[in-house]
Amino acid sequence: MSEVLAPAAILVASDDPSTRARLSKALGEMQHRVALAHDGEECLRGVLATPPDLVVADLSKTAVGSVEVCRMLKSDEATRPIPLIVLIPRAQRERRVDAFEAGADEVLPKPISEPEILARIKTMLRFKRLDDESRRQRRVIDSLLMISTMCQGYADASTRMFSDFGRRVAELLRAEQVAVILGRRGAPPSVLSFWPMSLAPARIDALARCEAVVRVMRSAAPITVGADESDRQASLGLEGGFVGVPVLGFDGEVLGAVTAFGTPSHLRPESVRILLALAGRVGAEVQLRDHTERLEELVRERTHDLVEAKGALERSQTETILRLAQAAEFRDHETGNHLTRLSQFSCFLARAIGMDRAFVELLALASLMHDIGKIGIPDAVLLKPGALTPAEREVMKRHTVFGAQICRGSDAPLLQMCERIALSHHEWWNGQGYPQGLRGEAIPAEARLVAVADVFDALISRRHYKEPWPIDRAFDHLTELAGTHLDPALVTAFLDVRGAVSEIAGRLADAA
Ligand SMILES: [Fe+2]
Ligand SMILES: [Fe+2]
């Protein structure tokens, strides 16, 4: 059974009227579309204007002959794939060789044998079709590969990336406009990116609202409309050919559409495949971007919550410590602003000797707990109006150990500092203090700091057994205690900031 080839466009260029007539008639009968050229120049113009599927050149009398036509068509990248049959008179052997060397695909002798030339044309058209198909497949593979690897050049799913996608797709599909449109969960469609970049805002808006785009998203299926389907174009609100495919999320949810407007009348099957590949990338990128945005929002919320919670925890911790310290103070005679002044004196002194901010912040609270152990001292001893007996004094000294026990065993730096201060704030620089008789720098620094502040505040405060001392006398007495009871370097530092200490003492003085 003879093979029936689809009609092809064949250009017959001949300066011989009888050849033109015979080939034109025979090829016409085979349903091919035949264009005629009378000389070489007309032939070249015809090929460039409307590239045919095959050229027959029979030009021996014109200025631009068959060999020249052959050379020119085969030296041009665009026209090289077009099969070319050259007819040369049988006697002109050398010209036949020239034609082959110029790139002719076939050289047949004249006078022509009609069956032979028709058979050669048929074979060549078949090869041309196979060659075209192979080129098309290669182009599709290149396009898919390009789209699947394009994202690698971009730091994120930016508008620039989608815009570049659009440009590439427009080139591949020969479309006039390409738009990536988003419209999920019934939200009005909006254009994520478009090409060409020069599109007017009104046109961009119209693309998003086009009926064809709405249908693609509603049906979650590709829609193709050829440039010659005017009825469908009208019903879909289009002005030309169209290819649109849905952008789907990982779970099949329709996120939008990738659309090409103004496509040619003949839409190739790969057009849809190219758009589907692009839509796949867009879907992944959009979801990734959404996911990242949601994650960032969540992190922002959680961070805010954490900061709030941390603040609340710190406030509650401070309040607990304050109340606990006050509870101990209420049982004692040391009421009023003693705790507040002691905390501020300690912190001022700590800053004066160069302690860092974190230490000072802990000290501000931990110093409040120095006498927390008094909670464990019996009222008979703690509240005794007169002088204590030696045995009672020993009981009283136990408040240091009780305080340390209350704070012991915590991982929190604050409570660990509380423990050191509670235990050691009655240690003396010369080792004569209690409860451990530590000496010099063996006494924790924070306990030595608090000791200076505590002794100083006791001197300037009223007690049931004494009036408050004038502040200068209190400073002088500290100097006398330096090196015996108190760390001499800390006393010096405290005296160096006596102006600020006096200001605190004045501001927070107890009511008379
Ligand atoms: Fe104490
Ligand atoms: Fe105290």
XYZ file of C-alpha atoms and ligand atoms in Angstrom:
514
model
C 0.000 0.000 0.000
C 1.491 3.314 -1.056
C 2.151 5.825 1.731
C 0.031 8.955 1.703
C 1.942 12.017 2.804
C 0.318 15.063 4.271
C 0.232 18.002 1.829
C 3.493 19.942 1.814
C 4.592 23.368 0.588
C 6.944 22.938 -2.381
C 8.770 25.707 -4.188
C 9.598 24.919 -7.825
C 12.216 27.364 -9.166
C 12.758 26.813 -12.883
C 13.646 28.928 -15.875
C 12.103 26.226 -18.053
C 8.339 26.815 -18.561
C 7.657 23.165 -19.420
C 9.368 21.906 -16.214
C 7.387 24.419 -14.162
C 4.146 23.330 -15.787
C 4.753 19.590 -15.496
C 5.899 19.640 -11.871
C 3.243 22.091 -10.863
C 0.551 19.872 -12.321
C 1.903 16.597 -10.937
C 2.522 17.945 -7.419
C -0.841 19.706 -7.400
C -2.499 16.401 -8.136
C -0.767 15.002 -5.054
C -2.442 17.798 -3.009
C 0.835 19.636 -2.382
C 0.833 23.423 -2.340
C 3.147 24.578 -5.118
C 4.812 27.970 -5.380
C 6.681 28.911 -8.551
C 9.803 31.002 -9.084
C 11.253 31.975 -12.486
C 14.792 32.758 -11.478
C 17.297 32.418 -8.629
C 16.529 35.747 -6.979
C 12.795 35.101 -6.950
C 13.517 31.667 -5.493
C 15.608 33.061 -2.616
C 13.018 35.750 -1.858
C 10.257 33.106 -1.791
C 12.171 30.840 0.581
C 12.842 33.677 3.019
C 9.268 35.005 2.881
C 7.521 31.651 3.368
C 9.900 28.793 4.108
C 8.683 25.759 2.069
C 9.030 22.093 3.008
C 11.108 21.386 -0.131
C 12.756 23.263 -3.021
C 13.276 22.030 -6.573
C 15.846 24.176 -8.407
C 16.169 24.012 -12.170
C 18.023 27.203 -13.046
C 20.652 27.000 -15.756
C 19.970 30.131 -17.743
C 19.502 32.821 -15.096
C 22.176 34.983 -13.423
C 21.741 33.211 -10.107
C 21.740 29.562 -11.098
C 20.885 26.352 -9.262
C 24.377 25.881 -7.816
C 24.409 29.433 -6.449
C 20.897 29.041 -4.983
C 22.056 25.809 -3.444
C 25.140 27.422 -1.889
C 23.151 30.312 -0.423
C 20.344 28.231 1.092
C 22.733 25.683 2.618
C 25.006 28.330 4.128
C 22.156 29.878 6.105
C 21.289 28.256 9.449
C 17.572 28.967 8.983
C 17.227 27.511 5.474
C 19.762 24.688 5.716
C 17.252 22.012 6.851
C 15.007 22.564 3.770
C 15.535 19.645 1.355
C 16.847 20.807 -2.018
C 16.627 18.893 -5.307
C 18.668 20.305 -8.171
C 17.975 19.437 -11.812
C 21.035 19.529 -14.139
C 21.106 18.555 -17.841
C 22.481 15.033 -18.178
C 25.417 16.221 -20.261
C 26.683 18.707 -17.645
C 28.488 16.257 -15.382
C 30.699 18.927 -13.776
C 27.750 21.077 -12.733
C 26.208 18.049 -11.063
C 29.359 17.647 -8.964
C 29.296 21.412 -8.212
C 25.685 21.120 -7.051
C 26.505 18.263 -4.675
C 29.469 20.181 -3.320
C 27.261 23.234 -2.780
C 25.102 21.080 -0.498
C 22.291 19.804 -2.757
C 20.448 16.895 -1.137
C 19.764 15.323 -4.517
C 20.844 16.032 -8.110
C 18.667 14.589 -10.865
C 19.310 14.701 -14.612
C 17.288 16.534 -17.196
C 15.258 15.781 -19.110
C 13.343 14.749 -16.039
C 11.763 11.427 -15.425
C 8.536 12.424 -13.706
C 8.056 9.200 -11.709
C 11.649 9.387 -10.496
C 11.485 13.000 -9.347
C 8.109 12.453 -7.636
C 9.512 9.418 -5.831
C 12.555 11.423 -4.683
C 10.319 14.262 -3.490
C 8.207 11.811 -1.540
C 11.255 10.297 0.161
C 12.711 13.637 0.990
C 9.452 14.956 2.446
C 9.293 11.891 4.646
C 12.820 12.539 5.897
C 11.983 16.201 6.367
C 8.982 15.283 8.538
C 11.105 12.960 10.652
C 13.779 15.614 10.921
C 11.202 18.259 11.923
C 9.730 15.965 14.542
C 13.142 15.160 15.930
C 14.038 18.873 16.117
C 10.732 19.586 17.822
C 11.281 16.859 20.382
C 14.758 18.168 21.058
C 13.338 21.653 21.519
C 10.755 20.318 23.974
C 13.369 18.438 25.943
C 15.591 21.538 25.992
C 12.662 23.656 27.135
C 11.635 21.288 29.891
C 15.226 20.979 31.037
C 15.625 24.723 30.970
C 12.459 25.318 32.987
C 13.337 22.645 35.514
C 16.811 24.092 36.071
C 16.039 27.786 35.748
C 15.249 28.267 39.432
C 18.816 27.456 40.336
C 19.916 30.879 39.146
C 17.599 32.687 41.545
C 17.999 33.234 45.259
C 14.242 32.983 45.785
C 10.922 32.860 43.972
C 11.187 36.489 42.980
C 9.026 38.314 40.471
C 12.149 38.528 38.289
C 12.323 34.742 38.144
C 8.679 34.374 37.088
C 9.131 37.173 34.618
C 12.088 35.396 33.027
C 9.961 32.253 32.873
C 7.356 34.244 30.994
C 9.862 35.526 28.460
C 11.224 32.032 27.781
C 7.749 30.577 27.416
C 6.720 33.355 25.061
C 9.714 32.527 22.873
C 8.987 28.815 22.889
C 5.282 29.116 22.206
C 5.616 32.181 19.990
C 3.027 33.843 22.224
C 2.505 37.582 22.425
C 1.867 37.727 26.171
C 2.496 35.358 29.043
C 1.102 35.784 32.528
C 1.378 33.834 35.772
C -1.887 34.411 37.587
C -2.639 33.517 41.196
C -6.143 32.994 42.546
C -6.607 30.494 45.321
C -9.564 29.640 47.498
C -11.990 31.861 45.654
C -9.808 34.964 46.002
C -9.993 37.310 42.999
C -7.242 36.406 40.497
C -4.157 38.613 40.509
C -1.184 38.676 38.149
C 1.997 37.468 39.828
C 4.193 38.136 36.805
C 3.756 38.976 33.169
C 5.651 39.367 29.933
C 6.379 41.598 28.092
C 7.238 43.956 30.917
C 5.828 46.853 28.937
C 2.221 45.625 29.322
C -0.158 48.393 30.411
C -1.774 47.983 33.867
C -5.250 47.871 32.311
C -4.186 45.007 30.045
C -2.609 43.120 32.985
C -5.837 43.528 34.893
C -7.831 42.273 31.902
C -5.612 39.160 31.610
C -6.382 38.185 35.204
C -10.135 38.597 34.739
C -10.349 36.894 31.322
C -13.028 34.188 31.177
C -10.516 31.664 29.777
C -8.303 32.097 32.849
C -11.278 31.702 35.184
C -12.254 28.499 33.350
C -8.733 27.053 33.621
C -8.743 27.627 37.379
C -12.299 26.398 37.839
C -11.800 23.212 35.824
C -8.207 22.614 37.012
C -7.454 21.469 33.441
C -5.547 22.912 30.466
C -7.418 24.906 27.837
C -6.086 25.545 24.322
C -7.714 27.801 21.750
C -6.280 28.262 18.270
C -5.926 31.699 16.681
C -8.504 30.622 14.064
C -11.192 29.539 16.552
C -13.006 32.844 16.657
C -16.230 31.456 18.165
C -14.438 29.964 21.153
C -12.290 33.063 21.518
C -15.418 35.186 21.788
C -16.998 32.889 24.370
C -13.801 32.902 26.450
C -13.138 36.624 26.224
C -10.015 36.180 24.101
C -8.582 38.221 21.260
C -6.341 35.487 19.798
C -4.955 32.020 20.427
C -4.583 30.905 24.038
C -2.949 28.198 26.092
C -3.625 28.052 29.817
C -2.785 25.417 32.398
C -3.603 25.331 36.111
C -0.989 25.849 38.800
C -1.584 23.118 41.347
C -0.357 22.784 44.901
C 1.075 19.616 46.407
C -2.400 18.544 47.504
C -4.024 19.308 44.145
C -5.428 22.655 45.240
C -5.644 25.150 42.361
C -3.313 28.047 43.157
C -3.578 29.876 39.836
C -2.784 29.518 36.145
C 0.085 29.921 33.734
C -1.279 31.455 30.570
C -0.036 32.367 27.083
C -2.070 34.796 24.998
C -1.787 35.542 21.277
C -0.486 32.100 20.378
C -0.261 30.925 16.731
C -3.165 29.204 15.023
C -1.443 25.847 15.023
C -0.800 24.864 18.624
C 1.622 22.018 19.038
C 1.038 19.397 21.731
C 4.285 20.377 23.428
C 2.901 23.856 24.117
C 0.735 22.439 26.876
C 3.578 20.284 28.169
C 5.905 23.268 28.384
C 3.312 25.282 30.269
C 2.583 22.353 32.574
C 6.276 22.089 33.391
C 6.378 25.796 34.163
C 3.158 25.561 36.184
C 4.752 22.775 38.230
C 7.690 25.013 39.086
C 5.448 27.963 39.839
C 3.249 25.836 42.119
C 6.255 24.539 44.037
C 7.792 28.006 44.355
C 4.537 29.677 45.389
C 3.855 27.049 48.022
C 7.414 27.226 49.256
C 7.128 30.996 49.482
C 3.769 30.766 51.273
C 5.204 28.182 53.602
C 8.264 30.334 54.323
C 6.062 33.370 54.949
C 3.805 31.377 57.268
C 6.846 30.009 59.053
C 8.338 33.477 59.453
C 5.020 34.790 60.755
C 4.842 31.893 63.194
C 8.409 32.526 64.332
C 7.572 36.234 64.799
C 4.502 35.329 66.865
C 6.354 32.772 68.927
C 9.291 35.137 69.480
C 6.893 37.832 70.628
C 5.163 35.341 72.936
C 8.517 34.216 74.284
C 9.690 37.766 74.935
C 6.386 38.473 76.681
C 6.611 35.263 78.678
C 10.232 35.930 79.602
C 9.335 39.468 80.685
C 6.398 38.178 82.714
C 8.580 35.489 84.267
C 11.262 38.003 85.170
C 8.681 40.369 86.656
C 7.141 37.547 88.627
C 10.576 36.326 89.750
C 11.508 39.823 90.903
C 8.220 40.239 92.704
C 8.520 36.849 94.404
C 12.009 37.642 95.610
C 10.964 41.090 96.796
C 7.999 39.710 98.729
C 10.059 36.885 100.172
C 12.766 39.302 101.269
C 10.145 41.660 102.729
C 8.576 38.753 104.610
C 11.907 38.153 106.296
C 12.370 41.876 106.934
C 8.913 42.225 108.515
C 9.937 39.790 111.189
C 12.998 41.878 111.929
C 13.411 45.449 112.951
C 15.096 46.326 109.654
C 12.061 47.695 107.884
C 11.602 50.819 105.794
C 13.695 51.238 102.688
C 16.637 49.176 103.932
C 16.328 46.597 101.150
C 15.942 49.152 98.366
C 18.878 51.257 99.566
C 21.074 48.192 100.101
C 20.322 46.971 96.567
C 21.149 50.361 95.052
C 24.335 50.845 97.124
C 25.513 47.355 96.120
C 24.842 47.924 92.440
C 26.502 51.322 92.451
C 29.566 49.847 94.093
C 29.590 46.898 91.656
C 29.523 49.267 88.667
C 32.229 51.403 90.281
C 34.626 48.423 90.396
C 33.827 47.476 86.778
C 31.449 44.519 87.154
C 29.472 43.826 83.980
C 25.817 44.572 83.397
C 24.601 40.972 83.796
C 26.303 40.743 87.213
C 24.827 44.051 88.341
C 21.325 43.024 87.223
C 21.548 39.795 89.244
C 23.028 41.623 92.224
C 20.144 44.112 92.263
C 17.790 41.234 93.118
C 20.074 38.820 94.926
C 21.187 41.475 97.452
C 17.538 41.742 98.575
C 17.761 38.146 99.814
C 20.792 38.584 102.073
C 18.779 38.103 105.291
C 16.150 35.683 103.962
C 17.398 33.079 106.477
C 15.905 35.167 109.324
C 12.662 33.404 108.486
C 14.140 30.409 110.318
C 15.110 32.298 113.494
C 12.687 31.985 116.468
C 10.801 35.148 117.437
C 12.233 34.965 120.955
C 15.674 35.574 119.537
C 14.898 37.634 116.446
C 12.551 40.042 118.187
C 14.260 40.174 121.591
C 14.391 43.857 122.624
C 17.538 43.635 124.746
C 21.023 42.317 124.121
C 21.387 38.697 123.032
C 23.108 36.125 125.176
C 26.115 34.331 123.606
C 23.883 31.308 122.909
C 21.219 33.475 121.329
C 23.881 35.145 119.186
C 24.908 31.730 117.889
C 21.277 31.022 117.000
C 21.057 34.383 115.270
C 24.186 33.635 113.212
C 22.365 30.638 111.789
C 20.307 32.950 109.533
C 23.225 32.838 107.070
C 23.086 29.050 106.793
C 19.280 28.954 106.678
C 19.276 31.537 103.903
C 21.775 29.489 101.886
C 19.665 26.385 102.402
C 16.539 28.143 101.146
C 18.308 29.077 97.885
C 20.426 25.953 97.446
C 20.170 23.461 94.568
C 18.891 25.755 91.844
C 20.228 25.958 88.286
C 19.173 29.600 88.073
C 22.156 31.998 88.259
C 20.024 34.386 90.306
C 19.326 31.871 93.075
C 22.942 30.709 93.011
C 24.051 34.293 93.676
C 21.365 34.598 96.376
C 22.854 31.522 98.075
C 26.414 32.961 98.031
C 25.268 36.313 99.457
C 22.975 34.799 102.100
C 25.728 32.485 103.319
C 28.685 34.880 103.278
C 27.503 38.443 103.897
C 28.694 38.269 107.518
C 32.148 36.946 106.677
C 34.958 39.366 107.590
C 37.908 40.285 105.402
C 40.271 39.244 108.220
C 38.603 35.831 108.654
C 36.846 36.748 111.933
C 33.333 36.584 110.474
C 30.781 33.761 110.269
C 29.568 31.161 109.466
C 32.703 29.738 107.780
C 35.402 32.184 108.823
C 36.411 32.780 105.210
C 39.176 35.295 104.643
C 39.941 37.929 101.964
C 39.071 37.026 98.407
C 37.916 33.568 99.486
C 34.721 35.409 100.396
C 32.534 35.639 97.242
C 32.774 39.120 95.668
C 29.009 39.684 95.754
C 28.954 38.902 99.502
C 31.807 41.384 100.130
C 29.928 44.040 98.135
C 26.705 43.490 100.062
C 28.605 43.518 103.353
C 29.861 47.059 102.678
C 26.382 48.237 101.705
C 24.692 46.429 104.621
C 27.051 47.771 107.283
C 26.829 51.292 105.839
C 23.022 51.204 105.746
C 22.848 49.854 109.298
C 24.951 52.832 110.421
C 22.743 55.450 108.778
C 19.466 53.744 109.873
C 17.542 54.009 113.109
C 17.608 50.942 115.338
C 15.813 50.368 118.646
C 19.178 50.677 120.357
C 20.594 53.677 118.384
C 19.816 56.793 116.371
C 20.826 57.032 112.691
C 24.410 58.182 112.246
C 25.230 61.273 110.210
C 26.369 60.125 106.796
C 29.917 61.465 107.038
C 30.431 59.618 110.324
C 29.190 56.452 108.652
C 31.714 56.880 105.820
C 34.484 57.462 108.374
C 33.519 54.335 110.227
C 33.694 52.300 107.027
C 37.311 53.420 106.691
C 37.950 52.089 110.191
C 36.438 48.729 109.228
C 38.484 48.443 105.985
C 40.906 45.539 106.203
C 39.289 44.046 109.324
C 35.573 43.598 108.724
C 35.353 44.915 105.151
C 37.301 44.499 101.904
C 39.564 47.602 101.901
C 39.482 47.976 98.099
C 35.681 47.990 98.169
C 35.598 50.563 100.967
C 37.893 52.809 98.897
C 35.662 52.358 95.851
C 32.576 53.091 97.972
C 34.118 56.287 99.315
C 35.031 57.284 95.758
C 31.308 57.343 94.880
C 30.145 58.796 98.182
C 28.384 61.635 96.339
C 26.088 59.195 94.558
C 25.700 57.057 97.695
C 24.673 60.145 99.692
C 22.148 61.017 97.029
C 20.565 57.530 97.263
C 20.591 57.667 101.064
C 18.867 61.048 100.995
C 16.300 60.066 98.390
C 15.368 56.782 100.066
C 15.677 57.891 103.690
C 13.233 56.294 106.153
C 10.563 58.494 107.684
C 11.701 59.936 111.019
Fe 22.396 39.319 107.837
Fe 20.474 43.729 106.159
